[in-house]
Amino acid sequence: MEQPMKILIVEDEMIIGANISLQLSTLGYEVTGIIPRGEEALIHINENQPDLVLLDINLKGKLDGIETAIEMQKEYPIPIIYLTANADEAHFNRAKATKPYAFISKPYKKLDLQRAVELTINQIQKEQVLEKETGGASSPYILSDSIFVRHHEKMVKVVIQDILYIEAERNYCRIHSKGKEYLLVMTLKDMDEKLPDEHFLRIHRSFIINIAQVDEVANSHVVISKKAIPISKTLREELMKRLQTI
């Protein structure tokens, strides 16, 4: 017997939270809780591990919704749908970095909520199929000058000097090399731990770069093969040091 999908609602307007909970329950989902604060949500997630989190961006308390998502994603790769009454550019860009599956504007329409949840579940199922097809064992074999990655049921050799950068996509990483891309079923954190330090540097929570491929360095980003890649302020100095040694 299939278990219903478990959904956590993190919303500090309790009437809205209760309405969402009622609708989700009517649609056959299991609501694990309606939590008003981000810090409380993290405790709940640790204890219950829902399958999906509906998360209000503008939470009151120590953590807003985006900060809550960032903290959660350090431990649990749980899909997020954001609820927001404030869709300005700054909030959107901050939220986008956490790779949510959807945004729902408040006041929300019932059909928007239903469709966003259904589309998210559909995407999660596709990702699970991909993981099964690749055997969940796409961990690369890393040698001194190359990486072997699983691609279309084969192990393919990717020369390290041809790799441009590696990008996080939720539980996956995408290797961008000259002319080709490879999707791996592993987190960027795990990838970072396996790669040789002399060639690669993680410059942002979502990006690892091949230092030898950097074309330009600006205050907030680097350019590799015409792609602007954001760089954390704290890592820019480290990158400059490393560039001087290659």
Coordinates of N, CA, C and O in Angstrom, one line a residue, residues 11 13 15-17 19-20 23 56 58 82-87 103-114:
E11 N 4.5 28.4 7.9 CA 3.7 29.6 7.6 C 3.3 30.3 9.0 O 2.7 29.6 9.8
E13 N 1.2 32.9 9.3 CA -0.2 33.3 9.4 C -1.0 32.0 9.5 O -1.2 31.3 8.5
I15 N -4.1 31.2 9.9 CA -5.3 31.0 9.1 C -5.0 30.5 7.7 O -5.6 29.5 7.2
I16 N -3.9 31.1 7.1 CA -3.5 30.6 5.8 C -2.9 29.2 5.9 O -3.2 28.3 5.1
G17 N -2.1 29.0 7.0 CA -1.6 27.6 7.2 C -2.7 26.6 7.3 O -2.6 25.5 6.7
N19 N -5.8 26.7 6.2 CA -6.5 26.6 4.9 C -5.7 25.7 4.0 O -6.2 24.8 3.3
I20 N -4.4 25.9 3.9 CA -3.5 25.1 3.1 C -3.6 23.6 3.5 O -3.7 22.7 2.7
Q23 N -6.8 21.9 2.5 CA -6.8 21.6 1.1 C -5.9 20.4 0.8 O -6.3 19.5 0.0
D56 N 6.9 29.7 3.7 CA 6.7 31.1 3.5 C 8.0 31.9 3.5 O 8.8 31.6 4.4
N58 N 8.6 35.1 3.9 CA 8.6 36.2 4.9 C 8.3 35.8 6.3 O 7.3 36.3 6.9
Y82 N 8.0 27.6 -2.4 CA 7.9 28.9 -1.6 C 6.5 29.5 -1.7 O 5.9 29.5 -2.8
L83 N 6.0 30.0 -0.6 CA 4.8 30.9 -0.5 C 5.3 32.3 -0.3 O 6.2 32.5 0.5
T84 N 4.8 33.2 -1.1 CA 5.3 34.6 -0.9 C 4.3 35.6 -1.3 O 3.5 35.5 -2.3
A85 N 4.2 36.7 -0.5 CA 3.4 37.9 -0.8 C 4.3 39.0 -1.3 O 3.8 40.0 -1.7
N86 N 5.6 38.7 -1.3 CA 6.5 39.7 -1.7 C 7.4 39.1 -2.8 O 8.4 38.4 -2.5
A87 N 7.1 39.4 -4.1 CA 7.8 38.8 -5.2 C 8.8 39.7 -5.8 O 9.0 39.7 -7.0
F103 N 7.1 28.5 -7.0 CA 6.7 29.7 -6.1 C 5.2 29.8 -6.2 O 4.6 29.6 -7.3
I104 N 4.5 30.1 -5.1 CA 3.1 30.3 -5.1 C 2.9 31.7 -4.4 O 3.3 32.0 -3.3
S105 N 2.2 32.6 -5.2 CA 2.0 34.0 -4.7 C 0.8 34.0 -3.8 O -0.2 33.3 -4.0
K106 N 0.9 34.8 -2.7 CA -0.2 35.0 -1.8 C -0.9 36.3 -2.1 O -0.2 37.3 -2.4
P107 N -2.2 36.4 -2.0 CA -3.2 35.3 -1.6 C -3.2 34.3 -2.7 O -3.3 34.6 -3.9
Y108 N -3.1 33.0 -2.3 CA -3.0 32.0 -3.3 C -4.3 31.5 -3.8 O -5.3 31.6 -3.1
K109 N -4.4 30.9 -5.0 CA -5.6 30.3 -5.5 C -5.5 28.8 -5.2 O -4.4 28.2 -5.4
K110 N -6.6 28.1 -4.9 CA -6.5 26.7 -4.6 C -5.9 25.9 -5.8 O -5.2 25.0 -5.6
L111 N -6.3 26.3 -7.0 CA -5.8 25.5 -8.1 C -4.3 25.7 -8.3 O -3.6 24.8 -8.7
D112 N -3.8 26.9 -8.0 CA -2.3 27.1 -8.1 C -1.6 26.2 -7.1 O -0.5 25.7 -7.5
L113 N -2.1 26.1 -5.9 CA -1.5 25.2 -4.9 C -1.5 23.8 -5.4 O -0.5 23.1 -5.3
Q114 N -2.7 23.3 -5.8 CA -2.8 22.0 -6.3 C -1.8 21.6 -7.4 O -1.1 20.6 -7.4

